[in-house]
Amino acid sequence: MDIVVYGVLFWVFAIVFTMLRSTGRSGSLPATLTKATPALLAAIFAYLTGPSHLFHVLLMVALILCALGDIGMEYNIQVGLVVFLLAHMCYVGAFGVQSTILGVTSLPIIGFLVCLVALFSYVVLYHRYLQTSETQTPLIRAVDLYAITLSLTASTSLLLWLSWGTFLGFLPFLGALMFITSDSLIGIKEFHHRFDYEEPLILGTYYLAIFLLSLSAAVYTF
């Protein structure tokens, strides 16, 4: 799939759903399918762009799971959380396994550890912040587990970037950071307080995350 065609289609569906959600017109089956379409397009892009390699297979599976997670979140947040957890396990597998295949040196390992410690520290602070909510946060342990896995996605994407050495490797890493941003905003919205422009901010950072992570298929051609 041509990257320009993919990008146009991806962002058309992303913008349409963001507008539907922002105006309170989501919730129907067509709207839910529209929400999941960008991630499905990303999976198709990964399949058509990358070779038949374990990295690209895991990437494609992760993106398909993100699409299923999009659907799940519309009906049950716990189901959606589990599906996205599985998606990030695939991301971690893709970035981590490929890094070990390439062979990691001291610099990528140091970068990985520094990133992981920083993100784990963020998870601890984020956990404490959510606990300041006036209402009980019943899913706090599940959120912690998900946040740790998401931290591993970002750290392993950095590890692969530093191991492979390609300049554009920063794009998937940035995508992982956007995922952290989006899901942090979801947690604040669901478990702490509502805020202005929450839907455009959450969906904008989420779709940017999916788009940048999907570019791994084009950036990493092993």
PDB file of C-alpha atoms in Angstrom:
ATOM      1  CA  MET A   1       0.000   0.000   0.000  1.00  0.00           C
ATOM      2  CA  ASP A   2       1.362   3.414  -0.954  1.00  0.00           C
ATOM      3  CA  ILE A   3       2.205   5.336   2.206  1.00  0.00           C
ATOM      4  CA  VAL A   4       0.472   8.506   0.975  1.00  0.00           C
ATOM      5  CA  VAL A   5      -2.767   6.638   0.220  1.00  0.00           C
ATOM      6  CA  TYR A   6      -2.525   4.901   3.562  1.00  0.00           C
ATOM      7  CA  GLY A   7      -1.927   8.174   5.392  1.00  0.00           C
ATOM      8  CA  VAL A   8      -4.873   9.920   3.746  1.00  0.00           C
ATOM      9  CA  LEU A   9      -7.286   7.061   4.420  1.00  0.00           C
ATOM     10  CA  PHE A  10      -6.045   6.657   7.987  1.00  0.00           C
ATOM     11  CA  TRP A  11      -6.502  10.281   8.945  1.00  0.00           C
ATOM     12  CA  VAL A  12      -9.847  10.687   7.182  1.00  0.00           C
ATOM     13  CA  PHE A  13     -11.360   7.921   9.310  1.00  0.00           C
ATOM     14  CA  ALA A  14      -9.531   9.160  12.423  1.00  0.00           C
ATOM     15  CA  ILE A  15     -10.839  12.703  11.999  1.00  0.00           C
ATOM     16  CA  VAL A  16     -14.378  11.533  11.201  1.00  0.00           C
ATOM     17  CA  PHE A  17     -14.603   9.473  14.385  1.00  0.00           C
ATOM     18  CA  THR A  18     -13.029  12.211  16.493  1.00  0.00           C
ATOM     19  CA  MET A  19     -15.716  14.585  15.234  1.00  0.00           C
ATOM     20  CA  LEU A  20     -18.441  12.025  15.952  1.00  0.00           C
ATOM     21  CA  ARG A  21     -17.189  11.452  19.498  1.00  0.00           C
ATOM     22  CA  SER A  22     -16.695  15.166  20.168  1.00  0.00           C
ATOM     23  CA  THR A  23     -20.267  15.921  19.112  1.00  0.00           C
ATOM     24  CA  GLY A  24     -21.778  13.028  21.057  1.00  0.00           C
ATOM     25  CA  ARG A  25     -22.784  11.020  18.002  1.00  0.00           C
ATOM     26  CA  SER A  26     -20.687   7.903  18.669  1.00  0.00           C
ATOM     27  CA  GLY A  27     -22.000   4.671  20.144  1.00  0.00           C
ATOM     28  CA  SER A  28     -23.674   3.224  17.069  1.00  0.00           C
ATOM     29  CA  LEU A  29     -22.215   0.211  15.262  1.00  0.00           C
ATOM     30  CA  PRO A  30     -21.167   2.270  12.195  1.00  0.00           C
ATOM     31  CA  ALA A  31     -19.411   4.777  14.465  1.00  0.00           C
ATOM     32  CA  THR A  32     -17.657   1.975  16.369  1.00  0.00           C
ATOM     33  CA  LEU A  33     -16.449   0.417  13.120  1.00  0.00           C
ATOM     34  CA  THR A  34     -15.254   3.845  11.999  1.00  0.00           C
ATOM     35  CA  LYS A  35     -13.255   4.110  15.226  1.00  0.00           C
ATOM     36  CA  ALA A  36     -11.522   0.791  14.557  1.00  0.00           C
ATOM     37  CA  THR A  37     -10.860   1.399  10.848  1.00  0.00           C
ATOM     38  CA  PRO A  38      -7.582   3.363  11.244  1.00  0.00           C
ATOM     39  CA  ALA A  39      -5.985   0.519  13.227  1.00  0.00           C
ATOM     40  CA  LEU A  40      -7.225  -2.009  10.660  1.00  0.00           C
ATOM     41  CA  LEU A  41      -5.742   0.107   7.875  1.00  0.00           C
ATOM     42  CA  ALA A  42      -2.494   0.212   9.851  1.00  0.00           C
ATOM     43  CA  ALA A  43      -2.491  -3.597  10.082  1.00  0.00           C
ATOM     44  CA  ILE A  44      -3.068  -3.869   6.321  1.00  0.00           C
ATOM     45  CA  PHE A  45      -0.256  -1.388   5.719  1.00  0.00           C
ATOM     46  CA  ALA A  46       2.089  -3.424   7.915  1.00  0.00           C
ATOM     47  CA  TYR A  47       1.124  -6.620   6.092  1.00  0.00           C
ATOM     48  CA  LEU A  48       1.601  -5.178   2.603  1.00  0.00           C
ATOM     49  CA  THR A  49       4.733  -3.159   3.395  1.00  0.00           C
ATOM     50  CA  GLY A  50       6.877  -5.471   5.463  1.00  0.00           C
ATOM     51  CA  PRO A  51       8.325  -8.829   4.422  1.00  0.00           C
ATOM     52  CA  SER A  52       7.135 -12.122   5.918  1.00  0.00           C
ATOM     53  CA  HIS A  53       9.238 -11.584   9.004  1.00  0.00           C
ATOM     54  CA  LEU A  54       8.409 -12.271  12.655  1.00  0.00           C
ATOM     55  CA  PHE A  55       8.772  -8.572  13.454  1.00  0.00           C
ATOM     56  CA  HIS A  56       6.192  -7.526  10.871  1.00  0.00           C
ATOM     57  CA  VAL A  57       3.837 -10.383  11.780  1.00  0.00           C
ATOM     58  CA  LEU A  58       3.852  -9.357  15.449  1.00  0.00           C
ATOM     59  CA  LEU A  59       3.390  -5.719  14.440  1.00  0.00           C
ATOM     60  CA  MET A  60       0.395  -6.635  12.293  1.00  0.00           C
ATOM     61  CA  VAL A  61      -1.148  -8.724  15.093  1.00  0.00           C
ATOM     62  CA  ALA A  62      -0.624  -5.863  17.558  1.00  0.00           C
ATOM     63  CA  LEU A  63      -2.427  -3.442  15.246  1.00  0.00           C
ATOM     64  CA  ILE A  64      -5.311  -5.868  14.709  1.00  0.00           C
ATOM     65  CA  LEU A  65      -5.621  -6.199  18.478  1.00  0.00           C
ATOM     66  CA  CYS A  66      -5.691  -2.401  18.759  1.00  0.00           C
ATOM     67  CA  ALA A  67      -8.635  -2.370  16.354  1.00  0.00           C
ATOM     68  CA  LEU A  68     -10.395  -4.998  18.467  1.00  0.00           C
ATOM     69  CA  GLY A  69      -9.522  -2.987  21.565  1.00  0.00           C
ATOM     70  CA  ASP A  70     -11.147   0.060  19.999  1.00  0.00           C
ATOM     71  CA  ILE A  71     -14.345  -1.918  19.630  1.00  0.00           C
ATOM     72  CA  GLY A  72     -14.075  -3.423  23.102  1.00  0.00           C
ATOM     73  CA  MET A  73     -13.612  -0.041  24.781  1.00  0.00           C
ATOM     74  CA  GLU A  74     -16.948   1.092  23.347  1.00  0.00           C
ATOM     75  CA  TYR A  75     -18.784  -1.632  25.240  1.00  0.00           C
ATOM     76  CA  ASN A  76     -16.705  -2.590  28.277  1.00  0.00           C
ATOM     77  CA  ILE A  77     -13.556  -0.834  29.467  1.00  0.00           C
ATOM     78  CA  GLN A  78     -12.225  -3.996  31.136  1.00  0.00           C
ATOM     79  CA  VAL A  79     -12.485  -5.988  27.904  1.00  0.00           C
ATOM     80  CA  GLY A  80     -10.846  -3.178  25.976  1.00  0.00           C
ATOM     81  CA  LEU A  81      -8.045  -2.950  28.537  1.00  0.00           C
ATOM     82  CA  VAL A  82      -7.268  -6.678  28.247  1.00  0.00           C
ATOM     83  CA  VAL A  83      -7.185  -6.559  24.445  1.00  0.00           C
ATOM     84  CA  PHE A  84      -4.887  -3.529  24.435  1.00  0.00           C
ATOM     85  CA  LEU A  85      -2.677  -5.296  26.990  1.00  0.00           C
ATOM     86  CA  LEU A  86      -2.309  -8.184  24.525  1.00  0.00           C
ATOM     87  CA  ALA A  87      -1.552  -5.689  21.762  1.00  0.00           C
ATOM     88  CA  HIS A  88       1.288  -4.168  23.744  1.00  0.00           C
ATOM     89  CA  MET A  89       2.675  -7.599  24.544  1.00  0.00           C
ATOM     90  CA  CYS A  90       2.942  -8.095  20.778  1.00  0.00           C
ATOM     91  CA  TYR A  91       4.645  -4.706  20.385  1.00  0.00           C
ATOM     92  CA  VAL A  92       7.122  -5.624  23.122  1.00  0.00           C
ATOM     93  CA  GLY A  93       7.722  -8.971  21.454  1.00  0.00           C
ATOM     94  CA  ALA A  94       8.285  -7.368  18.062  1.00  0.00           C
ATOM     95  CA  PHE A  95      10.707  -4.690  19.261  1.00  0.00           C
ATOM     96  CA  GLY A  96      12.420  -6.819  21.901  1.00  0.00           C
ATOM     97  CA  VAL A  97      12.955  -9.986  19.894  1.00  0.00           C
ATOM     98  CA  GLN A  98      14.207  -8.101  16.858  1.00  0.00           C
ATOM     99  CA  SER A  99      16.648  -6.165  19.034  1.00  0.00           C
ATOM    100  CA  THR A 100      18.140  -9.386  20.375  1.00  0.00           C
ATOM    101  CA  ILE A 101      18.368 -10.836  16.854  1.00  0.00           C
ATOM    102  CA  LEU A 102      20.303  -7.782  15.706  1.00  0.00           C
ATOM    103  CA  GLY A 103      22.533  -7.961  18.754  1.00  0.00           C
ATOM    104  CA  VAL A 104      22.511  -5.202  21.336  1.00  0.00           C
ATOM    105  CA  THR A 105      25.548  -3.307  22.548  1.00  0.00           C
ATOM    106  CA  SER A 106      26.083  -1.340  25.740  1.00  0.00           C
ATOM    107  CA  LEU A 107      24.669   1.975  24.457  1.00  0.00           C
ATOM    108  CA  PRO A 108      21.238   0.590  23.418  1.00  0.00           C
ATOM    109  CA  ILE A 109      21.016  -1.330  26.708  1.00  0.00           C
ATOM    110  CA  ILE A 110      21.795   1.807  28.715  1.00  0.00           C
ATOM    111  CA  GLY A 111      19.196   3.755  26.738  1.00  0.00           C
ATOM    112  CA  PHE A 112      16.650   1.001  27.323  1.00  0.00           C
ATOM    113  CA  LEU A 113      17.295   0.906  31.081  1.00  0.00           C
ATOM    114  CA  VAL A 114      17.208   4.684  31.475  1.00  0.00           C
ATOM    115  CA  CYS A 115      13.924   4.877  29.566  1.00  0.00           C
ATOM    116  CA  LEU A 116      12.442   1.993  31.542  1.00  0.00           C
ATOM    117  CA  VAL A 117      13.388   3.474  34.919  1.00  0.00           C
ATOM    118  CA  ALA A 118      12.004   6.875  33.893  1.00  0.00           C
ATOM    119  CA  LEU A 119       8.717   5.384  32.727  1.00  0.00           C
ATOM    120  CA  PHE A 120       8.372   3.120  35.767  1.00  0.00           C
ATOM    121  CA  SER A 121       8.864   6.201  37.927  1.00  0.00           C
ATOM    122  CA  TYR A 122       6.117   7.895  35.938  1.00  0.00           C
ATOM    123  CA  VAL A 123       3.825   4.897  36.544  1.00  0.00           C
ATOM    124  CA  VAL A 124       4.379   5.212  40.306  1.00  0.00           C
ATOM    125  CA  LEU A 125       3.601   8.937  40.250  1.00  0.00           C
ATOM    126  CA  TYR A 126       0.587   8.390  37.993  1.00  0.00           C
ATOM    127  CA  HIS A 127      -0.722   5.693  40.357  1.00  0.00           C
ATOM    128  CA  ARG A 128      -0.457   8.086  43.299  1.00  0.00           C
ATOM    129  CA  TYR A 129      -2.216  10.794  41.311  1.00  0.00           C
ATOM    130  CA  LEU A 130      -5.167   8.555  40.438  1.00  0.00           C
ATOM    131  CA  GLN A 131      -5.486   7.600  44.110  1.00  0.00           C
ATOM    132  CA  THR A 132      -6.146  11.245  44.978  1.00  0.00           C
ATOM    133  CA  SER A 133      -9.539  10.923  43.272  1.00  0.00           C
ATOM    134  CA  GLU A 134     -12.549  11.548  45.509  1.00  0.00           C
ATOM    135  CA  THR A 135     -14.122   8.354  44.193  1.00  0.00           C
ATOM    136  CA  GLN A 136     -12.733   4.824  44.434  1.00  0.00           C
ATOM    137  CA  THR A 137     -10.571   3.584  41.538  1.00  0.00           C
ATOM    138  CA  PRO A 138     -11.565  -0.099  41.227  1.00  0.00           C
ATOM    139  CA  LEU A 139      -9.285  -0.930  38.294  1.00  0.00           C
ATOM    140  CA  ILE A 140      -6.129   0.687  39.663  1.00  0.00           C
ATOM    141  CA  ARG A 141      -4.129  -2.580  39.764  1.00  0.00           C
ATOM    142  CA  ALA A 142      -5.136  -3.456  36.213  1.00  0.00           C
ATOM    143  CA  VAL A 143      -4.202   0.053  35.122  1.00  0.00           C
ATOM    144  CA  ASP A 144      -0.791  -0.347  36.792  1.00  0.00           C
ATOM    145  CA  LEU A 145      -0.140  -3.619  34.937  1.00  0.00           C
ATOM    146  CA  TYR A 146      -1.197  -2.085  31.656  1.00  0.00           C
ATOM    147  CA  ALA A 147       0.984   0.976  32.268  1.00  0.00           C
ATOM    148  CA  ILE A 148       4.019  -1.213  32.956  1.00  0.00           C
ATOM    149  CA  THR A 149       3.471  -3.107  29.705  1.00  0.00           C
ATOM    150  CA  LEU A 150       3.051   0.163  27.851  1.00  0.00           C
ATOM    151  CA  SER A 151       6.337   1.342  29.370  1.00  0.00           C
ATOM    152  CA  LEU A 152       7.983  -1.785  27.972  1.00  0.00           C
ATOM    153  CA  THR A 153       6.587  -0.971  24.525  1.00  0.00           C
ATOM    154  CA  ALA A 154       8.258   2.433  24.603  1.00  0.00           C
ATOM    155  CA  SER A 155      11.521   1.122  26.075  1.00  0.00           C
ATOM    156  CA  THR A 156      11.861  -1.768  23.606  1.00  0.00           C
ATOM    157  CA  SER A 157      11.054   0.532  20.680  1.00  0.00           C
ATOM    158  CA  LEU A 158      13.917   2.739  21.857  1.00  0.00           C
ATOM    159  CA  LEU A 159      16.126  -0.339  22.189  1.00  0.00           C
ATOM    160  CA  LEU A 160      15.430  -1.353  18.590  1.00  0.00           C
ATOM    161  CA  TRP A 161      15.981   2.187  17.335  1.00  0.00           C
ATOM    162  CA  LEU A 162      19.377   2.403  19.011  1.00  0.00           C
ATOM    163  CA  SER A 163      20.306  -1.143  17.951  1.00  0.00           C
ATOM    164  CA  TRP A 164      19.396  -0.678  14.279  1.00  0.00           C
ATOM    165  CA  GLY A 165      20.694   2.875  14.078  1.00  0.00           C
ATOM    166  CA  THR A 166      18.269   4.218  11.463  1.00  0.00           C
ATOM    167  CA  PHE A 167      17.316   7.866  11.914  1.00  0.00           C
ATOM    168  CA  LEU A 168      13.593   7.298  11.328  1.00  0.00           C
ATOM    169  CA  GLY A 169      13.555   4.793  14.170  1.00  0.00           C
ATOM    170  CA  PHE A 170      12.469   7.667  16.396  1.00  0.00           C
ATOM    171  CA  LEU A 171       8.988   7.528  14.799  1.00  0.00           C
ATOM    172  CA  PRO A 172       7.837   4.265  16.480  1.00  0.00           C
ATOM    173  CA  PHE A 173       9.389   5.433  19.762  1.00  0.00           C
ATOM    174  CA  LEU A 174       7.459   8.685  19.498  1.00  0.00           C
ATOM    175  CA  GLY A 175       4.363   6.630  18.724  1.00  0.00           C
ATOM    176  CA  ALA A 176       4.816   4.656  21.930  1.00  0.00           C
ATOM    177  CA  LEU A 177       5.150   7.903  23.896  1.00  0.00           C
ATOM    178  CA  MET A 178       1.936   9.158  22.267  1.00  0.00           C
ATOM    179  CA  PHE A 179       0.242   5.939  23.393  1.00  0.00           C
ATOM    180  CA  ILE A 180       1.352   6.660  26.947  1.00  0.00           C
ATOM    181  CA  THR A 181      -0.008  10.195  26.655  1.00  0.00           C
ATOM    182  CA  SER A 182      -3.356   9.056  25.278  1.00  0.00           C
ATOM    183  CA  ASP A 183      -3.871   6.299  27.837  1.00  0.00           C
ATOM    184  CA  SER A 184      -2.803   8.588  30.671  1.00  0.00           C
ATOM    185  CA  LEU A 185      -5.520  11.013  29.592  1.00  0.00           C
ATOM    186  CA  ILE A 186      -8.055   8.172  29.444  1.00  0.00           C
ATOM    187  CA  GLY A 187      -7.130   7.178  32.992  1.00  0.00           C
ATOM    188  CA  ILE A 188      -7.568  10.735  34.233  1.00  0.00           C
ATOM    189  CA  LYS A 189     -10.921  11.003  32.481  1.00  0.00           C
ATOM    190  CA  GLU A 190     -12.241   7.642  33.699  1.00  0.00           C
ATOM    191  CA  PHE A 191     -10.840   7.576  37.238  1.00  0.00           C
ATOM    192  CA  HIS A 192     -10.097  11.137  38.342  1.00  0.00           C
ATOM    193  CA  HIS A 193     -11.834  14.048  36.606  1.00  0.00           C
ATOM    194  CA  ARG A 194     -13.195  15.270  33.301  1.00  0.00           C
ATOM    195  CA  PHE A 195     -11.370  18.028  31.425  1.00  0.00           C
ATOM    196  CA  ASP A 196     -11.837  20.344  28.462  1.00  0.00           C
ATOM    197  CA  TYR A 197     -11.312  18.987  24.945  1.00  0.00           C
ATOM    198  CA  GLU A 198     -10.801  15.514  26.378  1.00  0.00           C
ATOM    199  CA  GLU A 199     -12.001  13.587  23.329  1.00  0.00           C
ATOM    200  CA  PRO A 200      -9.904  15.416  20.701  1.00  0.00           C
ATOM    201  CA  LEU A 201      -6.837  15.168  22.950  1.00  0.00           C
ATOM    202  CA  ILE A 202      -7.312  11.473  23.737  1.00  0.00           C
ATOM    203  CA  LEU A 203      -8.180  10.409  20.206  1.00  0.00           C
ATOM    204  CA  GLY A 204      -5.663  12.696  18.541  1.00  0.00           C
ATOM    205  CA  THR A 205      -2.743  11.302  20.531  1.00  0.00           C
ATOM    206  CA  TYR A 206      -4.070   7.739  20.185  1.00  0.00           C
ATOM    207  CA  TYR A 207      -4.401   7.837  16.420  1.00  0.00           C
ATOM    208  CA  LEU A 208      -1.015   9.507  16.110  1.00  0.00           C
ATOM    209  CA  ALA A 209       0.428   6.674  18.216  1.00  0.00           C
ATOM    210  CA  ILE A 210      -1.089   3.987  15.993  1.00  0.00           C
ATOM    211  CA  PHE A 211       0.047   5.758  12.828  1.00  0.00           C
ATOM    212  CA  LEU A 212       3.636   6.206  14.003  1.00  0.00           C
ATOM    213  CA  LEU A 213       3.891   2.648  15.330  1.00  0.00           C
ATOM    214  CA  SER A 214       2.589   1.290  12.028  1.00  0.00           C
ATOM    215  CA  LEU A 215       5.396   3.098  10.214  1.00  0.00           C
ATOM    216  CA  SER A 216       7.724   0.566  11.841  1.00  0.00           C
ATOM    217  CA  ALA A 217       6.825  -1.679   8.899  1.00  0.00           C
ATOM    218  CA  ALA A 218       8.451   0.800   6.520  1.00  0.00           C
ATOM    219  CA  VAL A 219      11.237   2.011   8.805  1.00  0.00           C
ATOM    220  CA  TYR A 220      12.545  -1.435   9.723  1.00  0.00           C
ATOM    221  CA  THR A 221      13.146  -3.520   6.612  1.00  0.00           C
ATOM    222  CA  PHE A 222      15.390  -6.304   7.921  1.00  0.00           C
TER     223      PHE A 222
END
